mmCIF file with all atom_site columns, C-alpha atoms in Angstrom:
data_model
loop_
_atom_site.group_PDB
_atom_site.id
_atom_site.type_symbol
_atom_site.label_atom_id
_atom_site.label_alt_id
_atom_site.label_comp_id
_atom_site.label_asym_id
_atom_site.label_entity_id
_atom_site.label_seq_id
_atom_site.pdbx_PDB_ins_code
_atom_site.Cartn_x
_atom_site.Cartn_y
_atom_site.Cartn_z
_atom_site.occupancy
_atom_site.B_iso_or_equiv
_atom_site.pdbx_formal_charge
_atom_site.auth_seq_id
_atom_site.auth_comp_id
_atom_site.auth_asym_id
_atom_site.auth_atom_id
_atom_site.pdbx_PDB_model_num
ATOM 1   C CA . MET A 1 1   ? 91.094  117.586 81.903  1.00 75.00 ? 253 MET A CA 1
ATOM 2   C CA . ASN A 1 2   ? 93.018  120.520 83.307  1.00 83.00 ? 254 ASN A CA 1
ATOM 3   C CA . VAL A 1 3   ? 89.691  122.334 83.561  1.00 88.00 ? 255 VAL A CA 1
ATOM 4   C CA . PHE A 1 4   ? 88.796  120.160 86.594  1.00 88.00 ? 256 PHE A CA 1
ATOM 5   C CA . ILE A 1 5   ? 91.920  121.292 88.444  1.00 89.00 ? 257 ILE A CA 1
ATOM 6   C CA . VAL A 1 6   ? 91.348  124.962 87.612  1.00 90.00 ? 258 VAL A CA 1
ATOM 7   C CA . HIS A 1 7   ? 87.663  124.794 88.562  1.00 89.00 ? 259 HIS A CA 1
ATOM 8   C CA . LEU A 1 8   ? 88.283  123.056 91.899  1.00 91.00 ? 260 LEU A CA 1
ATOM 9   C CA . LYS A 1 9   ? 91.166  125.363 92.765  1.00 91.00 ? 261 LYS A CA 1
ATOM 10  C CA . CYS A 1 10  ? 89.011  128.431 92.099  1.00 90.00 ? 262 CYS A CA 1
ATOM 11  C CA . GLN A 1 11  ? 86.293  126.984 94.358  1.00 89.00 ? 263 GLN A CA 1
ATOM 12  C CA . GLY A 1 12  ? 88.838  126.771 97.192  1.00 87.00 ? 264 GLY A CA 1
ATOM 13  C CA . THR A 1 13  ? 87.868  123.201 98.051  1.00 84.00 ? 265 THR A CA 1
ATOM 14  C CA . GLY A 1 14  ? 90.299  120.354 98.570  1.00 91.00 ? 266 GLY A CA 1
ATOM 15  C CA . CYS A 1 15  ? 93.760  120.188 100.077 1.00 92.00 ? 267 CYS A CA 1
ATOM 16  C CA . PHE A 1 16  ? 96.256  123.031 100.033 1.00 91.00 ? 268 PHE A CA 1
ATOM 17  C CA . VAL A 1 17  ? 99.857  123.053 101.238 1.00 91.00 ? 269 VAL A CA 1
ATOM 18  C CA . SER A 1 18  ? 100.604 126.708 101.924 1.00 90.00 ? 270 SER A CA 1
ATOM 19  C CA . SER A 1 19  ? 99.097  128.211 98.777  1.00 87.00 ? 271 SER A CA 1
ATOM 20  C CA . LEU A 1 20  ? 99.776  125.165 96.546  1.00 90.00 ? 272 LEU A CA 1
ATOM 21  C CA . PHE A 1 21  ? 96.579  123.350 95.506  1.00 92.00 ? 273 PHE A CA 1
ATOM 22  C CA . ILE A 1 22  ? 96.921  119.559 95.722  1.00 91.00 ? 274 ILE A CA 1
ATOM 23  C CA . GLY A 1 23  ? 93.220  118.704 95.981  1.00 93.00 ? 275 GLY A CA 1
ATOM 24  C CA . CYS A 1 24  ? 92.993  117.201 92.505  1.00 92.00 ? 276 CYS A CA 1
ATOM 25  C CA . LEU A 1 25  ? 95.574  114.910 90.940  1.00 89.00 ? 277 LEU A CA 1
ATOM 26  C CA . LEU A 1 26  ? 95.085  113.923 87.302  1.00 88.00 ? 278 LEU A CA 1
ATOM 27  C CA . TYR A 1 27  ? 96.776  111.509 84.947  1.00 88.00 ? 279 TYR A CA 1
ATOM 28  C CA . ALA A 1 28  ? 95.032  111.026 81.599  1.00 85.00 ? 280 ALA A CA 1
ATOM 29  C CA . ASP A 1 29  ? 91.424  110.281 82.631  1.00 84.00 ? 281 ASP A CA 1
ATOM 30  C CA . ASP A 1 30  ? 92.203  109.118 86.189  1.00 87.00 ? 282 ASP A CA 1
ATOM 31  C CA . ILE A 1 31  ? 91.259  111.654 88.844  1.00 90.00 ? 283 ILE A CA 1
ATOM 32  C CA . LEU A 1 32  ? 92.184  111.555 92.526  1.00 91.00 ? 284 LEU A CA 1
ATOM 33  C CA . LEU A 1 33  ? 90.415  114.070 94.776  1.00 94.00 ? 285 LEU A CA 1
ATOM 34  C CA . LEU A 1 34  ? 91.954  114.981 98.146  1.00 94.00 ? 286 LEU A CA 1
ATOM 35  C CA . SER A 1 35  ? 89.934  116.700 100.839 1.00 94.00 ? 287 SER A CA 1
ATOM 36  C CA . PRO A 1 36  ? 90.489  117.234 104.566 1.00 93.00 ? 288 PRO A CA 1
ATOM 37  C CA . SER A 1 37  ? 86.774  116.682 105.292 1.00 92.00 ? 289 SER A CA 1
ATOM 38  C CA . VAL A 1 38  ? 83.871  114.566 104.089 1.00 94.00 ? 290 VAL A CA 1
ATOM 39  C CA . ALA A 1 39  ? 81.773  117.689 103.471 1.00 94.00 ? 291 ALA A CA 1
ATOM 40  C CA . GLY A 1 40  ? 84.608  119.168 101.411 1.00 94.00 ? 292 GLY A CA 1
ATOM 41  C CA . LEU A 1 41  ? 84.901  115.963 99.387  1.00 95.00 ? 293 LEU A CA 1
ATOM 42  C CA . GLN A 1 42  ? 81.169  115.974 98.661  1.00 96.00 ? 294 GLN A CA 1
ATOM 43  C CA . ASN A 1 43  ? 81.470  119.606 97.564  1.00 95.00 ? 295 ASN A CA 1
ATOM 44  C CA . MET A 1 44  ? 84.311  118.627 95.201  1.00 95.00 ? 296 MET A CA 1
ATOM 45  C CA . LEU A 1 45  ? 82.256  115.741 93.797  1.00 96.00 ? 297 LEU A CA 1
ATOM 46  C CA . ASP A 1 46  ? 79.316  118.105 93.241  1.00 95.00 ? 298 ASP A CA 1
ATOM 47  C CA . ARG A 1 47  ? 81.574  120.570 91.362  1.00 93.00 ? 299 ARG A CA 1
ATOM 48  C CA . CYS A 1 48  ? 82.988  117.721 89.239  1.00 93.00 ? 300 CYS A CA 1
ATOM 49  C CA . SER A 1 49  ? 79.440  116.526 88.455  1.00 94.00 ? 301 SER A CA 1
ATOM 50  C CA . GLU A 1 50  ? 78.416  120.017 87.340  1.00 94.00 ? 302 GLU A CA 1
ATOM 51  C CA . LEU A 1 51  ? 81.509  120.421 85.186  1.00 93.00 ? 303 LEU A CA 1
ATOM 52  C CA . ALA A 1 52  ? 81.142  116.960 83.629  1.00 92.00 ? 304 ALA A CA 1
ATOM 53  C CA . ASN A 1 53  ? 77.538  117.815 82.762  1.00 93.00 ? 305 ASN A CA 1
ATOM 54  C CA . LEU A 1 54  ? 78.609  121.069 81.083  1.00 94.00 ? 306 LEU A CA 1
ATOM 55  C CA . LEU A 1 55  ? 81.322  119.255 79.094  1.00 93.00 ? 307 LEU A CA 1
ATOM 56  C CA . SER A 1 56  ? 79.106  116.248 78.235  1.00 93.00 ? 308 SER A CA 1
ATOM 57  C CA . LEU A 1 57  ? 81.479  113.902 80.077  1.00 91.00 ? 309 LEU A CA 1
ATOM 58  C CA . GLU A 1 58  ? 80.550  110.895 82.185  1.00 91.00 ? 310 GLU A CA 1
ATOM 59  C CA . PHE A 1 59  ? 82.255  109.437 85.233  1.00 92.00 ? 311 PHE A CA 1
ATOM 60  C CA . ASN A 1 60  ? 82.408  105.665 85.582  1.00 91.00 ? 312 ASN A CA 1
ATOM 61  C CA . VAL A 1 61  ? 80.984  105.442 89.087  1.00 90.00 ? 313 VAL A CA 1
ATOM 62  C CA . LYS A 1 62  ? 81.589  101.672 89.172  1.00 90.00 ? 314 LYS A CA 1
ATOM 63  C CA . LYS A 1 63  ? 85.334  102.431 89.171  1.00 89.00 ? 315 LYS A CA 1
ATOM 64  C CA . SER A 1 64  ? 85.032  105.256 91.704  1.00 92.00 ? 316 SER A CA 1
ATOM 65  C CA . HIS A 1 65  ? 85.806  104.686 95.395  1.00 93.00 ? 317 HIS A CA 1
ATOM 66  C CA . CYS A 1 66  ? 86.588  106.662 98.525  1.00 94.00 ? 318 CYS A CA 1
ATOM 67  C CA . ILE A 1 67  ? 89.085  105.928 101.279 1.00 92.00 ? 319 ILE A CA 1
ATOM 68  C CA . SER A 1 68  ? 89.604  107.656 104.586 1.00 92.00 ? 320 SER A CA 1
ATOM 69  C CA . ILE A 1 69  ? 93.044  108.378 106.010 1.00 92.00 ? 321 ILE A CA 1
ATOM 70  C CA . GLY A 1 70  ? 93.551  109.840 109.463 1.00 90.00 ? 322 GLY A CA 1
ATOM 71  C CA . LYS A 1 71  ? 92.525  109.422 113.065 1.00 87.00 ? 323 LYS A CA 1
ATOM 72  C CA . MET A 1 72  ? 88.838  109.034 112.154 1.00 82.00 ? 324 MET A CA 1
ATOM 73  C CA . SER A 1 73  ? 89.456  106.433 109.422 1.00 84.00 ? 325 SER A CA 1
ATOM 74  C CA . ASN A 1 74  ? 87.616  103.689 111.308 1.00 84.00 ? 326 ASN A CA 1
ATOM 75  C CA . VAL A 1 75  ? 84.361  105.704 111.540 1.00 88.00 ? 327 VAL A CA 1
ATOM 76  C CA . GLU A 1 76  ? 81.595  104.493 109.233 1.00 89.00 ? 328 GLU A CA 1
ATOM 77  C CA . ILE A 1 77  ? 80.735  107.141 106.638 1.00 92.00 ? 329 ILE A CA 1
ATOM 78  C CA . SER A 1 78  ? 77.712  107.119 104.357 1.00 93.00 ? 330 SER A CA 1
ATOM 79  C CA . ALA A 1 79  ? 78.247  106.862 100.611 1.00 95.00 ? 331 ALA A CA 1
ATOM 80  C CA . MET A 1 80  ? 79.183  109.968 98.659  1.00 96.00 ? 332 MET A CA 1
ATOM 81  C CA . ASN A 1 81  ? 77.257  111.134 95.577  1.00 95.00 ? 333 ASN A CA 1
ATOM 82  C CA . LEU A 1 82  ? 78.684  111.668 92.101  1.00 95.00 ? 334 LEU A CA 1
ATOM 83  C CA . CYS A 1 83  ? 76.375  112.442 89.167  1.00 92.00 ? 335 CYS A CA 1
ATOM 84  C CA . ASP A 1 84  ? 73.338  111.098 91.070  1.00 91.00 ? 336 ASP A CA 1
ATOM 85  C CA . ASN A 1 85  ? 75.122  107.816 91.839  1.00 94.00 ? 337 ASN A CA 1
ATOM 86  C CA . SER A 1 86  ? 76.602  106.501 95.079  1.00 95.00 ? 338 SER A CA 1
ATOM 87  C CA . VAL A 1 87  ? 80.357  106.234 95.574  1.00 95.00 ? 339 VAL A CA 1
ATOM 88  C CA . TYR A 1 88  ? 81.181  103.852 98.392  1.00 95.00 ? 340 TYR A CA 1
ATOM 89  C CA . TRP A 1 89  ? 83.992  103.799 100.935 1.00 94.00 ? 341 TRP A CA 1
ATOM 90  C CA . SER A 1 90  ? 86.630  101.080 100.605 1.00 91.00 ? 342 SER A CA 1
ATOM 91  C CA . LYS A 1 91  ? 89.538  99.796  102.643 1.00 91.00 ? 343 LYS A CA 1
ATOM 92  C CA . THR A 1 92  ? 91.853  99.951  99.610  1.00 88.00 ? 344 THR A CA 1
ATOM 93  C CA . ILE A 1 93  ? 91.868  101.686 96.239  1.00 88.00 ? 345 ILE A CA 1
ATOM 94  C CA . LYS A 1 94  ? 94.082  101.372 93.200  1.00 85.00 ? 346 LYS A CA 1
ATOM 95  C CA . TYR A 1 95  ? 95.307  104.567 91.552  1.00 84.00 ? 347 TYR A CA 1
ATOM 96  C CA . LEU A 1 96  ? 97.734  104.358 88.631  1.00 81.00 ? 348 LEU A CA 1
ATOM 97  C CA . GLY A 1 97  ? 98.689  100.828 89.640  1.00 79.00 ? 349 GLY A CA 1
ATOM 98  C CA . VAL A 1 98  ? 99.430  101.774 93.248  1.00 82.00 ? 350 VAL A CA 1
ATOM 99  C CA . HIS A 1 99  ? 97.268  100.277 96.000  1.00 84.00 ? 351 HIS A CA 1
ATOM 100 C CA . LEU A 1 100 ? 96.455  102.761 98.793  1.00 87.00 ? 352 LEU A CA 1
ATOM 101 C CA . GLN A 1 101 ? 95.101  101.527 102.125 1.00 87.00 ? 353 GLN A CA 1
ATOM 102 C CA . SER A 1 102 ? 92.718  103.256 104.482 1.00 90.00 ? 354 SER A CA 1
ATOM 103 C CA . GLY A 1 103 ? 93.998  103.781 108.019 1.00 89.00 ? 355 GLY A CA 1
ATOM 104 C CA . LYS A 1 104 ? 95.381  106.219 110.563 1.00 91.00 ? 356 LYS A CA 1
ATOM 105 C CA . ALA A 1 105 ? 98.327  106.883 108.236 1.00 88.00 ? 357 ALA A CA 1
ATOM 106 C CA . LEU A 1 106 ? 98.755  106.621 104.480 1.00 83.00 ? 358 LEU A CA 1
ATOM 107 C CA . LYS A 1 107 ? 99.884  103.099 103.611 1.00 83.00 ? 359 LYS A CA 1
ATOM 108 C CA . PHE A 1 108 ? 100.742 101.438 100.332 1.00 79.00 ? 360 PHE A CA 1
ATOM 109 C CA . ASP A 1 109 ? 100.035 97.765  99.613  1.00 75.00 ? 361 ASP A CA 1
ATOM 110 C CA . ILE A 1 110 ? 102.711 96.385  97.292  1.00 70.00 ? 362 ILE A CA 1
ATOM 111 C CA . ASN A 1 111 ? 101.598 92.737  97.566  1.00 73.00 ? 363 ASN A CA 1
ATOM 112 C CA . PRO A 1 112 ? 99.325  92.813  94.455  1.00 67.00 ? 364 PRO A CA 1
ATOM 113 C CA . THR A 1 113 ? 102.206 94.278  92.425  1.00 66.00 ? 365 THR A CA 1
ATOM 114 C CA . LYS A 1 114 ? 104.608 91.633  93.734  1.00 65.00 ? 366 LYS A CA 1
ATOM 115 C CA . ARG A 1 115 ? 102.132 88.839  92.949  1.00 64.00 ? 367 ARG A CA 1
ATOM 116 C CA . ALA A 1 116 ? 101.634 90.145  89.412  1.00 65.00 ? 368 ALA A CA 1
ATOM 117 C CA . PHE A 1 117 ? 105.407 90.376  88.904  1.00 62.00 ? 369 PHE A CA 1
ATOM 118 C CA . TYR A 1 118 ? 106.036 86.814  90.087  1.00 60.00 ? 370 TYR A CA 1
ATOM 119 C CA . MET A 1 119 ? 103.158 85.483  87.993  1.00 64.00 ? 371 MET A CA 1
ATOM 120 C CA . TYR A 1 120 ? 104.512 87.294  84.944  1.00 65.00 ? 372 TYR A CA 1
ATOM 121 C CA . ALA A 1 121 ? 108.026 85.970  85.603  1.00 60.00 ? 373 ALA A CA 1
ATOM 122 C CA . ALA A 1 122 ? 106.758 82.415  86.102  1.00 60.00 ? 374 ALA A CA 1
ATOM 123 C CA . CYS A 1 123 ? 104.740 82.493  82.873  1.00 61.00 ? 375 CYS A CA 1
ATOM 124 C CA . ASN A 1 124 ? 107.686 83.919  80.938  1.00 62.00 ? 376 ASN A CA 1
ATOM 125 C CA . SER A 1 125 ? 109.905 81.151  82.276  1.00 62.00 ? 377 SER A CA 1
ATOM 126 C CA . ILE A 1 126 ? 107.430 78.531  81.076  1.00 59.00 ? 378 ILE A CA 1
ATOM 127 C CA . PHE A 1 127 ? 107.078 80.209  77.663  1.00 58.00 ? 379 PHE A CA 1
ATOM 128 C CA . MET A 1 128 ? 110.830 80.551  77.174  1.00 61.00 ? 380 MET A CA 1
ATOM 129 C CA . HIS A 1 129 ? 111.837 77.113  78.418  1.00 59.00 ? 381 HIS A CA 1
ATOM 130 C CA . GLY A 1 130 ? 108.637 75.192  78.004  1.00 52.00 ? 382 GLY A CA 1
ATOM 131 C CA . SER A 1 131 ? 109.147 73.602  74.595  1.00 55.00 ? 383 SER A CA 1
ATOM 132 C CA . SER A 1 132 ? 108.010 70.312  76.137  1.00 59.00 ? 384 SER A CA 1
ATOM 133 C CA . VAL A 1 133 ? 104.875 71.908  77.624  1.00 58.00 ? 385 VAL A CA 1
ATOM 134 C CA . ASP A 1 134 ? 101.568 71.048  75.937  1.00 62.00 ? 386 ASP A CA 1
ATOM 135 C CA . GLU A 1 135 ? 100.283 73.825  73.618  1.00 61.00 ? 387 GLU A CA 1
ATOM 136 C CA . ILE A 1 136 ? 96.842  73.755  75.292  1.00 64.00 ? 388 ILE A CA 1
ATOM 137 C CA . ALA A 1 137 ? 98.486  74.409  78.681  1.00 60.00 ? 389 ALA A CA 1
ATOM 138 C CA . LEU A 1 138 ? 100.457 77.334  77.192  1.00 56.00 ? 390 LEU A CA 1
ATOM 139 C CA . LEU A 1 139 ? 97.274  78.827  75.711  1.00 60.00 ? 391 LEU A CA 1
ATOM 140 C CA . SER A 1 140 ? 95.422  78.546  79.008  1.00 62.00 ? 392 SER A CA 1
ATOM 141 C CA . LEU A 1 141 ? 98.234  80.459  80.760  1.00 58.00 ? 393 LEU A CA 1
ATOM 142 C CA . GLN A 1 142 ? 97.743  83.377  78.369  1.00 59.00 ? 394 GLN A CA 1
ATOM 143 C CA . GLN A 1 143 ? 94.040  83.811  79.186  1.00 60.00 ? 395 GLN A CA 1
ATOM 144 C CA . PRO A 1 144 ? 93.174  86.290  81.954  1.00 57.00 ? 396 PRO A CA 1
#
């Protein structure tokens, strides 16, 4: 996956801080592209499409989203293209379990994480102390 970072850095597209390239963040197969402009982002998506085609890789466009951060974040932007598919703009995205929100400044939404934690804690409490709870009820709590 490092080949995506190297390729995008050589193209000179994406975000740079001084001479440090931060336009492409990768963890396993999760990719986050950062660009200061919509045209630059589309250029990055085009380069990723070309590289994926060369490497016989496929992007799951259903899990791909864009968000806008900055003073123009409330402007409506047409969908981006990735491997001949549309990638739509969202108000929030989830990357590595962290929820990022679109807006004038970068914001993080921790409410989904808090809800999941409390639900997990509540279920554990029932499992640990619920010897009098019906087995059918316990099984239904384990289903997603």
